[in-house]
Backbone as CSV, one residue per row, in Angstrom:
resi,resn,N_x,N_y,N_z,CA_x,CA_y,CA_z,C_x,C_y,C_z
1,MET,55.292,21.763,61.260,54.307,21.555,60.198,53.872,22.903,59.628
2,GLU,53.828,22.981,58.300,53.466,24.237,57.652,51.982,24.524,57.869
3,SER,51.676,25.757,58.207,50.292,26.113,58.465,49.482,26.093,57.168
4,LYS,48.218,25.764,57.304,47.323,25.689,56.157,47.087,27.082,55.592
5,LYS,47.125,27.181,54.262,46.933,28.468,53.608,45.514,28.969,53.834
6,LYS,45.399,30.241,54.164,44.094,30.827,54.441,43.322,31.067,53.145
7,THR,42.037,30.754,53.190,41.153,30.991,52.057,40.439,32.333,52.240
8,LEU,39.663,32.705,51.220,38.887,33.947,51.310,37.911,33.872,52.483
9,ILE,37.341,32.694,52.700,36.404,32.539,53.811,37.098,32.822,55.137
10,ASN,38.330,32.345,55.292,39.085,32.618,56.513,39.291,34.120,56.702
11,TRP,39.680,34.795,55.643,39.940,36.233,55.741,38.672,37.016,56.061
12,LEU,37.544,36.550,55.563,36.283,37.236,55.837,35.877,37.109,57.300
13,GLY,36.513,36.199,58.025,36.267,36.107,59.456,36.658,37.385,60.180
14,LEU,37.599,38.128,59.617,38.035,39.381,60.236,36.915,40.424,60.264
15,LEU,35.886,40.201,59.458,34.761,41.130,59.460,34.016,41.088,60.796
16,GLY,34.187,40.003,61.538,33.603,39.946,62.873,34.203,41.006,63.776
17,ILE,35.503,41.219,63.634,36.186,42.253,64.410,35.762,43.636,63.920
18,VAL,35.620,43.782,62.598,35.171,45.052,62.023,33.781,45.400,62.545
19,SER,32.903,44.402,62.597,31.548,44.608,63.097,31.571,45.069,64.555
20,PHE,32.353,44.396,65.368,32.457,44.756,66.781,33.020,46.163,66.942
21,ALA,34.062,46.485,66.158,34.692,47.799,66.256,33.730,48.906,65.842
22,SER,32.920,48.657,64.804,31.958,49.656,64.338,30.900,49.918,65.404
23,TYR,30.402,48.846,66.011,29.391,48.995,67.055,29.974,49.690,68.279
24,ALA,31.193,49.281,68.657,31.844,49.888,69.821,32.079,51.377,69.585
25,ALA,32.476,51.742,68.352,32.694,53.152,68.031,31.406,53.952,68.184
26,ALA,30.283,53.357,67.751,28.993,54.041,67.888,28.619,54.210,69.357
27,VAL,28.840,53.163,70.143,28.517,53.219,71.570,29.361,54.269,72.284
28,ILE,30.627,54.367,71.886,31.557,55.271,72.572,31.413,56.721,72.110
29,PHE,31.263,56.933,70.790,31.336,58.291,70.252,29.983,58.932,69.918
30,ALA,28.947,58.143,69.677,27.638,58.733,69.384,27.118,59.613,70.529
31,PRO,27.417,59.285,71.798,26.957,60.166,72.885,27.444,61.602,72.772
32,LEU,28.539,61.830,72.034,29.047,63.185,71.854,28.033,64.057,71.111
33,ALA,27.141,63.400,70.330,26.123,64.145,69.583,24.787,64.156,70.320
34,TYR,24.810,63.709,71.575,23.575,63.626,72.374,23.795,64.407,73.665
35,PRO,23.473,65.703,73.672,23.686,66.525,74.865,22.948,65.952,76.085
36,GLY,23.678,65.806,77.172,23.065,65.327,78.398,22.967,63.818,78.521
37,TYR,23.437,63.088,77.514,23.361,61.628,77.583,24.268,61.104,78.686
38,ASN,23.741,60.206,79.489,24.500,59.594,80.593,24.628,58.108,80.324
39,TRP,25.814,57.671,79.919,25.998,56.276,79.532,25.817,55.314,80.705
40,MET,25.982,55.800,81.923,25.837,54.931,83.079,24.378,54.601,83.382
41,SER,23.481,55.484,83.009,22.077,55.268,83.341,21.171,55.036,82.131
42,GLN,21.637,55.379,80.936,20.796,55.249,79.752,21.212,54.076,78.873
43,ALA,20.233,53.510,78.193,20.467,52.355,77.327,21.161,52.757,76.038
44,VAL,21.818,51.785,75.420,22.454,52.006,74.125,21.400,52.364,73.081
45,SER,20.220,51.739,73.180,19.158,51.984,72.197,18.683,53.434,72.200
46,ASP,18.935,54.168,73.300,18.590,55.597,73.326,19.332,56.355,72.235
47,LEU,20.540,55.915,71.933,21.375,56.615,70.960,20.890,56.426,69.527
48,SER,20.219,55.293,69.278,19.809,54.984,67.904,18.318,55.157,67.671
49,SER,17.587,55.630,68.673,16.144,55.824,68.488,15.897,56.928,67.457
50,ALA,14.747,56.841,66.804,14.449,57.744,65.696,14.477,59.217,66.089
51,SER,14.155,59.525,67.343,14.083,60.925,67.773,15.358,61.415,68.455
52,ALA,16.344,60.542,68.610,17.565,60.917,69.338,18.407,61.892,68.522
53,PRO,19.002,62.895,69.156,19.882,63.829,68.435,21.133,63.138,67.905
54,SER,21.424,61.946,68.436,22.611,61.208,68.009,22.301,60.210,66.896
55,PHE,21.076,60.226,66.382,20.667,59.218,65.401,21.575,59.205,64.171
56,VAL,21.882,60.367,63.631,22.726,60.440,62.433,24.134,59.955,62.749
57,ALA,24.691,60.405,63.873,26.045,59.978,64.260,26.081,58.475,64.472
58,TRP,25.054,57.951,65.142,25.003,56.503,65.373,24.958,55.746,64.046
59,THR,24.107,56.200,63.131,23.954,55.526,61.844,25.266,55.475,61.078
60,ARG,26.016,56.552,61.119,27.292,56.593,60.398,28.345,55.716,61.062
61,LEU,28.462,55.829,62.382,29.488,55.081,63.095,29.221,53.576,63.072
62,ALA,27.945,53.203,63.120,27.590,51.778,63.154,27.285,51.228,61.762
63,SER,27.670,51.952,60.725,27.308,51.549,59.362,27.908,50.207,58.953
64,LEU,29.046,49.838,59.532,29.682,48.566,59.174,29.254,47.422,60.089
65,TYR,28.568,47.767,61.148,28.204,46.759,62.151,27.371,45.614,61.569
66,ALA,26.238,45.926,60.970,25.341,44.888,60.460,25.897,44.156,59.245
67,PRO,26.320,44.862,58.180,26.799,44.126,56.997,28.037,43.277,57.281
68,ALA,28.988,43.821,58.023,30.198,43.060,58.330,29.866,41.857,59.208
69,GLY,28.995,42.062,60.172,28.616,40.981,61.067,27.887,39.867,60.347
70,MET,26.976,40.221,59.445,26.216,39.205,58.736,27.091,38.412,57.765
71,VAL,27.994,39.080,57.086,28.910,38.354,56.199,29.770,37.400,57.019
72,CYS,30.252,37.865,58.155,31.094,37.033,59.016,30.355,35.775,59.472
73,ILE,29.162,35.930,60.028,28.449,34.770,60.568,28.045,33.809,59.464
74,MET,27.715,34.318,58.263,27.356,33.413,57.179,28.570,32.642,56.671
75,MET,29.741,33.266,56.693,30.956,32.556,56.315,31.302,31.487,57.352
76,VAL,31.013,31.779,58.612,31.200,30.783,59.661,30.283,29.590,59.396
77,CYS,29.028,29.864,59.040,28.074,28.789,58.757,28.526,27.955,57.565
78,VAL,29.080,28.606,56.549,29.592,27.878,55.382,30.774,27.003,55.795
79,ALA,31.649,27.558,56.616,32.871,26.847,57.000,32.605,25.617,57.847
80,ILE,31.551,25.629,58.655,31.317,24.509,59.582,30.401,23.440,58.985
81,ARG,29.966,23.606,57.769,29.063,22.617,57.175,29.721,21.242,57.144
82,GLY,29.086,20.281,57.798,29.624,18.928,57.852,30.784,18.768,58.802
83,LYS,31.061,19.793,59.598,32.193,19.742,60.528,31.705,19.930,61.968
84,LEU,32.634,19.967,62.884,32.348,20.099,64.312,31.457,18.931,64.759
85,ASN,30.804,19.078,65.914,29.808,18.082,66.303,28.430,18.742,66.232
86,LYS,27.384,17.928,66.338,26.033,18.429,66.103,25.630,19.568,67.031
87,PRO,25.861,19.474,68.353,25.480,20.598,69.222,26.185,21.900,68.863
88,LEU,27.459,21.807,68.495,28.190,23.017,68.107,27.591,23.641,66.852
89,ARG,27.324,22.802,65.857,26.740,23.322,64.616,25.382,23.960,64.879
90,ILE,24.540,23.260,65.637,23.215,23.800,65.942,23.338,25.129,66.686
91,GLY,24.261,25.179,67.644,24.467,26.411,68.407,24.860,27.582,67.527
92,ILE,25.770,27.342,66.605,26.216,28.411,65.714,25.106,28.810,64.743
93,TYR,24.342,27.831,64.264,23.219,28.147,63.378,22.156,28.967,64.114
94,LEU,21.896,28.624,65.367,20.942,29.397,66.168,21.437,30.822,66.382
95,PHE,22.752,30.953,66.594,23.348,32.278,66.767,23.182,33.099,65.489
96,ALA,23.363,32.444,64.337,23.182,33.128,63.053,21.732,33.559,62.870
97,ALA,20.790,32.676,63.235,19.374,33.016,63.120,19.027,34.206,64.001
98,MET,19.604,34.226,65.201,19.378,35.349,66.115,19.874,36.651,65.498
99,LEU,21.047,36.618,64.879,21.595,37.833,64.276,20.730,38.316,63.115
100,TRP,20.190,37.397,62.332,19.311,37.786,61.241,18.053,38.472,61.762
101,ILE,17.433,37.853,62.780,16.214,38.439,63.358,16.512,39.793,63.983
102,SER,17.634,39.879,64.691,18.019,41.129,65.344,18.278,42.227,64.319
103,THR,19.053,41.902,63.289,19.422,42.896,62.282,18.198,43.413,61.527
104,ILE,17.358,42.488,61.080,16.173,42.890,60.316,15.112,43.505,61.222
105,GLY,14.833,42.842,62.341,13.771,43.300,63.230,14.030,44.659,63.837
106,PHE,15.207,44.822,64.459,15.517,46.104,65.088,15.769,47.190,64.055
107,GLY,16.228,46.765,62.856,16.433,47.742,61.793,15.120,48.290,61.259
108,MET,14.117,47.408,61.134,12.815,47.827,60.628,11.978,48.543,61.681
109,PHE,12.191,48.167,62.945,11.364,48.717,64.014,12.220,49.280,65.153
110,PRO,12.959,50.364,64.889,13.718,51.006,65.971,12.763,51.711,66.916
111,LEU,13.217,51.974,68.123,12.378,52.726,69.056,12.081,54.089,68.456
112,SER,10.848,54.544,68.604,10.448,55.810,67.995,10.903,57.002,68.805
113,GLU,11.139,56.796,70.111,11.532,57.886,70.981,12.756,57.508,71.792
114,SER,13.550,58.520,72.147,14.685,58.293,73.022,14.183,57.853,74.388
115,GLY,14.828,56.855,74.935,14.392,56.319,76.224,13.823,54.936,76.042
116,THR,12.698,54.654,76.647,12.106,53.324,76.543,11.181,53.183,75.345
117,GLY,11.068,54.222,74.565,10.173,54.182,73.426,8.798,54.687,73.814
118,GLY,7.948,54.851,72.835,6.602,55.341,73.107,5.582,54.230,72.955
119,ALA,4.373,54.615,72.585,3.291,53.640,72.424,3.027,53.363,70.950
120,ALA,3.942,53.775,70.091,3.767,53.560,68.657,3.877,52.074,68.332
121,LEU,3.323,51.689,67.196,3.334,50.286,66.778,4.760,49.763,66.694
122,GLN,5.691,50.582,66.166,7.059,50.116,66.028,7.720,49.852,67.378
123,ASP,7.328,50.593,68.409,7.866,50.343,69.748,7.352,49.015,70.299
124,ILE,6.069,48.746,70.068,5.463,47.502,70.540,6.119,46.307,69.855
125,ILE,6.329,46.420,68.553,6.975,45.327,67.812,8.419,45.161,68.271
126,HIS,9.121,46.270,68.474,10.514,46.241,68.924,10.647,45.477,70.240
127,VAL,9.796,45.818,71.195,9.916,45.269,72.547,9.297,43.885,72.687
128,PHE,8.108,43.687,72.085,7.350,42.468,72.363,7.395,41.410,71.256
129,VAL,7.820,41.798,70.066,7.861,40.836,68.961,9.289,40.446,68.597
130,VAL,10.176,41.437,68.481,11.548,41.167,68.055,12.444,40.748,69.224
131,THR,12.350,41.457,70.332,13.261,41.204,71.448,13.171,39.788,72.039
132,PRO,11.973,39.239,72.303,11.906,37.901,72.909,12.629,36.807,72.127
133,PRO,12.405,36.651,70.798,13.127,35.607,70.078,14.628,35.851,70.019
134,VAL,15.034,37.123,69.989,16.467,37.438,69.984,17.112,36.954,71.284
135,VAL,16.459,37.228,72.406,16.992,36.814,73.703,16.998,35.292,73.825
136,LEU,15.889,34.654,73.461,15.778,33.201,73.593,16.765,32.471,72.681
137,LEU,16.924,32.956,71.459,17.878,32.335,70.535,19.314,32.542,71.006
138,SER,19.595,33.694,71.591,20.939,33.945,72.120,21.266,32.937,73.216
139,ILE,20.353,32.768,74.145,20.569,31.833,75.248,20.717,30.404,74.724
140,ALA,19.802,30.006,73.829,19.843,28.642,73.288,21.145,28.384,72.532
141,SER,21.608,29.369,71.766,22.841,29.187,70.996,24.047,29.022,71.904
142,PHE,24.136,29.833,72.943,25.261,29.733,73.866,25.251,28.384,74.586
143,VAL,24.070,27.941,74.995,23.963,26.665,75.701,24.401,25.507,74.798
144,MET,23.941,25.500,73.552,24.317,24.432,72.626,25.811,24.451,72.318
145,ILE,26.379,25.628,72.165,27.817,25.727,71.906,28.603,25.247,73.119
146,MET,28.114,25.528,74.303,28.759,25.034,75.507,28.710,23.510,75.568
147,ILE,27.546,22.939,75.271,27.397,21.477,75.305,28.343,20.820,74.313
148,GLY,28.342,21.329,73.079,29.205,20.753,72.059,30.675,21.031,72.282
149,GLY,30.992,22.230,72.762,32.387,22.608,72.949,33.072,21.865,74.074
150,TYR,32.375,21.674,75.179,32.975,20.979,76.307,33.140,19.483,76.037
151,ARG,32.464,18.978,75.017,32.591,17.568,74.659,33.892,17.286,73.907
152,LYS,34.408,18.294,73.238,35.574,18.093,72.376,36.703,19.009,72.816
153,LYS,37.844,18.420,73.100,38.944,19.151,73.725,39.350,20.398,72.955
154,ARG,39.423,20.305,71.636,39.939,21.442,70.868,38.968,22.613,70.807
155,PHE,37.703,22.375,71.234,36.718,23.453,71.226,36.310,23.898,72.617
156,VAL,37.071,23.469,73.610,36.772,23.881,74.980,36.879,25.396,75.120
157,SER,37.871,25.987,74.461,38.049,27.444,74.562,36.848,28.187,73.999
158,LEU,36.246,27.657,72.914,35.052,28.282,72.350,33.879,28.141,73.316
159,ALA,33.811,26.979,73.974,32.756,26.761,74.973,32.922,27.715,76.153
160,VAL,34.161,27.964,76.530,34.432,28.907,77.622,33.969,30.309,77.225
161,CYS,34.243,30.701,75.976,33.811,32.015,75.490,32.285,32.110,75.495
162,ALA,31.614,31.018,75.097,30.148,31.002,75.111,29.624,31.099,76.540
163,THR,30.318,30.439,77.463,29.927,30.496,78.872,30.040,31.919,79.408
164,ILE,31.156,32.568,79.079,31.362,33.950,79.516,30.282,34.856,78.931
165,ALA,29.989,34.658,77.639,28.968,35.471,76.978,27.605,35.276,77.637
166,LEU,27.278,34.017,77.976,25.990,33.731,78.608,25.915,34.347,80.004
167,VAL,27.014,34.221,80.752,27.048,34.805,82.102,26.881,36.322,82.023
168,LEU,27.584,36.960,81.085,27.475,38.405,80.929,26.058,38.815,80.525
169,MET,25.411,37.972,79.712,24.041,38.273,79.313,23.113,38.261,80.526
170,PHE,23.281,37.252,81.385,22.445,37.166,82.583,22.791,38.268,83.579
171,VAL,24.074,38.590,83.693,24.484,39.687,84.574,23.840,40.988,84.109
172,GLY,23.852,41.195,82.791,23.231,42.396,82.242,21.744,42.430,82.491
173,ALA,21.075,41.277,82.262,19.628,41.221,82.448,19.239,41.422,83.913
174,ILE,19.955,40.745,84.806,19.658,40.876,86.235,20.001,42.273,86.728
175,GLY,21.145,42.777,86.266,21.596,44.095,86.714,20.659,45.209,86.299
176,THR,20.138,45.130,85.066,19.238,46.186,84.606,17.931,46.190,85.387
177,GLY,17.573,45.019,85.919,16.337,44.948,86.677,16.502,45.217,88.155
178,ALA,17.698,44.862,88.698,17.893,44.950,90.143,18.730,46.144,90.582
179,ALA,19.618,46.609,89.707,20.508,47.698,90.099,19.764,49.034,90.124
180,PRO,20.274,50.007,90.864,19.669,51.351,90.864,19.610,51.911,89.448
181,ALA,18.627,52.731,89.184,18.407,53.272,87.838,19.633,53.992,87.280
182,GLU,20.434,54.591,88.179,21.595,55.340,87.690,22.696,54.451,87.117
183,TYR,22.554,53.122,87.291,23.546,52.182,86.758,22.975,51.279,85.671
184,PHE,21.765,51.588,85.215,21.099,50.769,84.207,21.959,50.599,82.954
185,GLY,22.521,51.690,82.468,23.294,51.666,81.232,24.523,50.789,81.305
186,ILE,25.150,50.729,82.461,26.350,49.906,82.621,26.016,48.437,82.410
187,PHE,24.981,47.967,83.109,24.613,46.558,83.006,24.028,46.222,81.643
188,GLN,23.334,47.178,81.029,22.757,46.924,79.720,23.837,46.665,78.681
189,ARG,24.997,47.267,78.871,26.092,47.083,77.938,26.733,45.704,78.055
190,PHE,26.585,45.059,79.217,27.108,43.701,79.365,26.445,42.767,78.359
191,SER,25.135,42.831,78.273,24.411,41.936,77.388,24.351,42.448,75.962
192,ASN,24.597,43.719,75.754,24.469,44.323,74.439,25.785,44.319,73.676
193,LEU,26.753,45.013,74.192,28.028,45.171,73.475,28.946,43.985,73.686
194,ILE,29.164,43.598,74.940,30.198,42.616,75.254,29.769,41.195,74.941
195,SER,28.546,40.820,75.318,28.120,39.436,75.188,27.950,39.001,73.733
196,VAL,26.923,39.465,73.081,26.610,39.009,71.725,27.640,39.472,70.704
197,ASN,27.935,40.764,70.682,28.871,41.284,69.683,30.299,40.791,69.929
198,GLY,30.647,40.628,71.197,31.960,40.085,71.514,32.093,38.645,71.063
199,PHE,31.017,37.866,71.208,31.079,36.462,70.784,31.136,36.355,69.267
200,LEU,30.444,37.243,68.561,30.534,37.239,67.097,31.972,37.494,66.657
201,ALA,32.632,38.445,67.302,34.031,38.719,66.983,34.892,37.487,67.268
202,THR,34.570,36.768,68.335,35.306,35.552,68.680,35.159,34.498,67.587
203,LEU,33.932,34.290,67.109,33.722,33.336,66.021,34.504,33.752,64.776
204,GLY,34.531,35.059,64.511,35.289,35.545,63.367,36.774,35.254,63.494
205,ILE,37.304,35.394,64.690,38.719,35.104,64.932,38.997,33.615,64.742
206,TYR,38.092,32.769,65.260,38.235,31.326,65.070,38.230,30.979,63.586
207,LEU,37.335,31.612,62.832,37.272,31.350,61.401,38.555,31.788,60.715
208,PHE,39.041,32.964,61.049,40.269,33.473,60.444,41.466,32.566,60.739
209,MET,41.514,32.043,61.945,42.642,31.192,62.340,42.485,29.730,61.885
210,GLY,41.370,29.439,61.231,41.160,28.082,60.740,40.889,27.061,61.818
211,LYS,40.270,27.511,62.894,40.010,26.621,64.035,38.623,26.011,64.056
212,LEU,37.830,26.283,63.033,36.483,25.711,62.986,36.459,24.463,62.108
213,ASP,37.406,23.586,62.357,37.492,22.324,61.623,37.231,21.174,62.578
214,ASN,37.109,19.982,62.027,36.911,18.805,62.867,38.116,18.589,63.775
């Protein structure tokens, strides 16, 4: 059977990979502009804080992360309208809402200082206003995608990816709290780079391959 011709929306799914690659490049190479940075013990947010010596490098390397990611997830939302099953759609919509809050919230209120931030208003908003809904929406979206995906055979693989992303998120959260301080950065990357951004790239691949159909 001849494969279905790809539309512009399908091709825009590749922006999910572009977004992931841009973020990964910032995580990997921005430390070069931060003397003394220890990726094993320090958070990714240290690299993008307003006072970090790597702020300019991070901004340039991650410049495609937000715009490419947002275009990708919105094209996914357009593609699934009236398709999939209800839990899957809700899960993906929740994931999109999380990305919007994360992109706008963390963009408007980055940590003011390298490290855990200071006592400035933007630090308080970053930690206590933006972060909680981002975390809760991430968990809710993965759970809904798992419920919907495991119900339908052709979307089991997507449910498995959501399961892996959720497990990595919890591993990161537990690890950052329980592991020795010198390993904080390693576990933080599980929930930061691999979980959420990796799943966005996965959705983009599904969109590109035309797998987000009934």
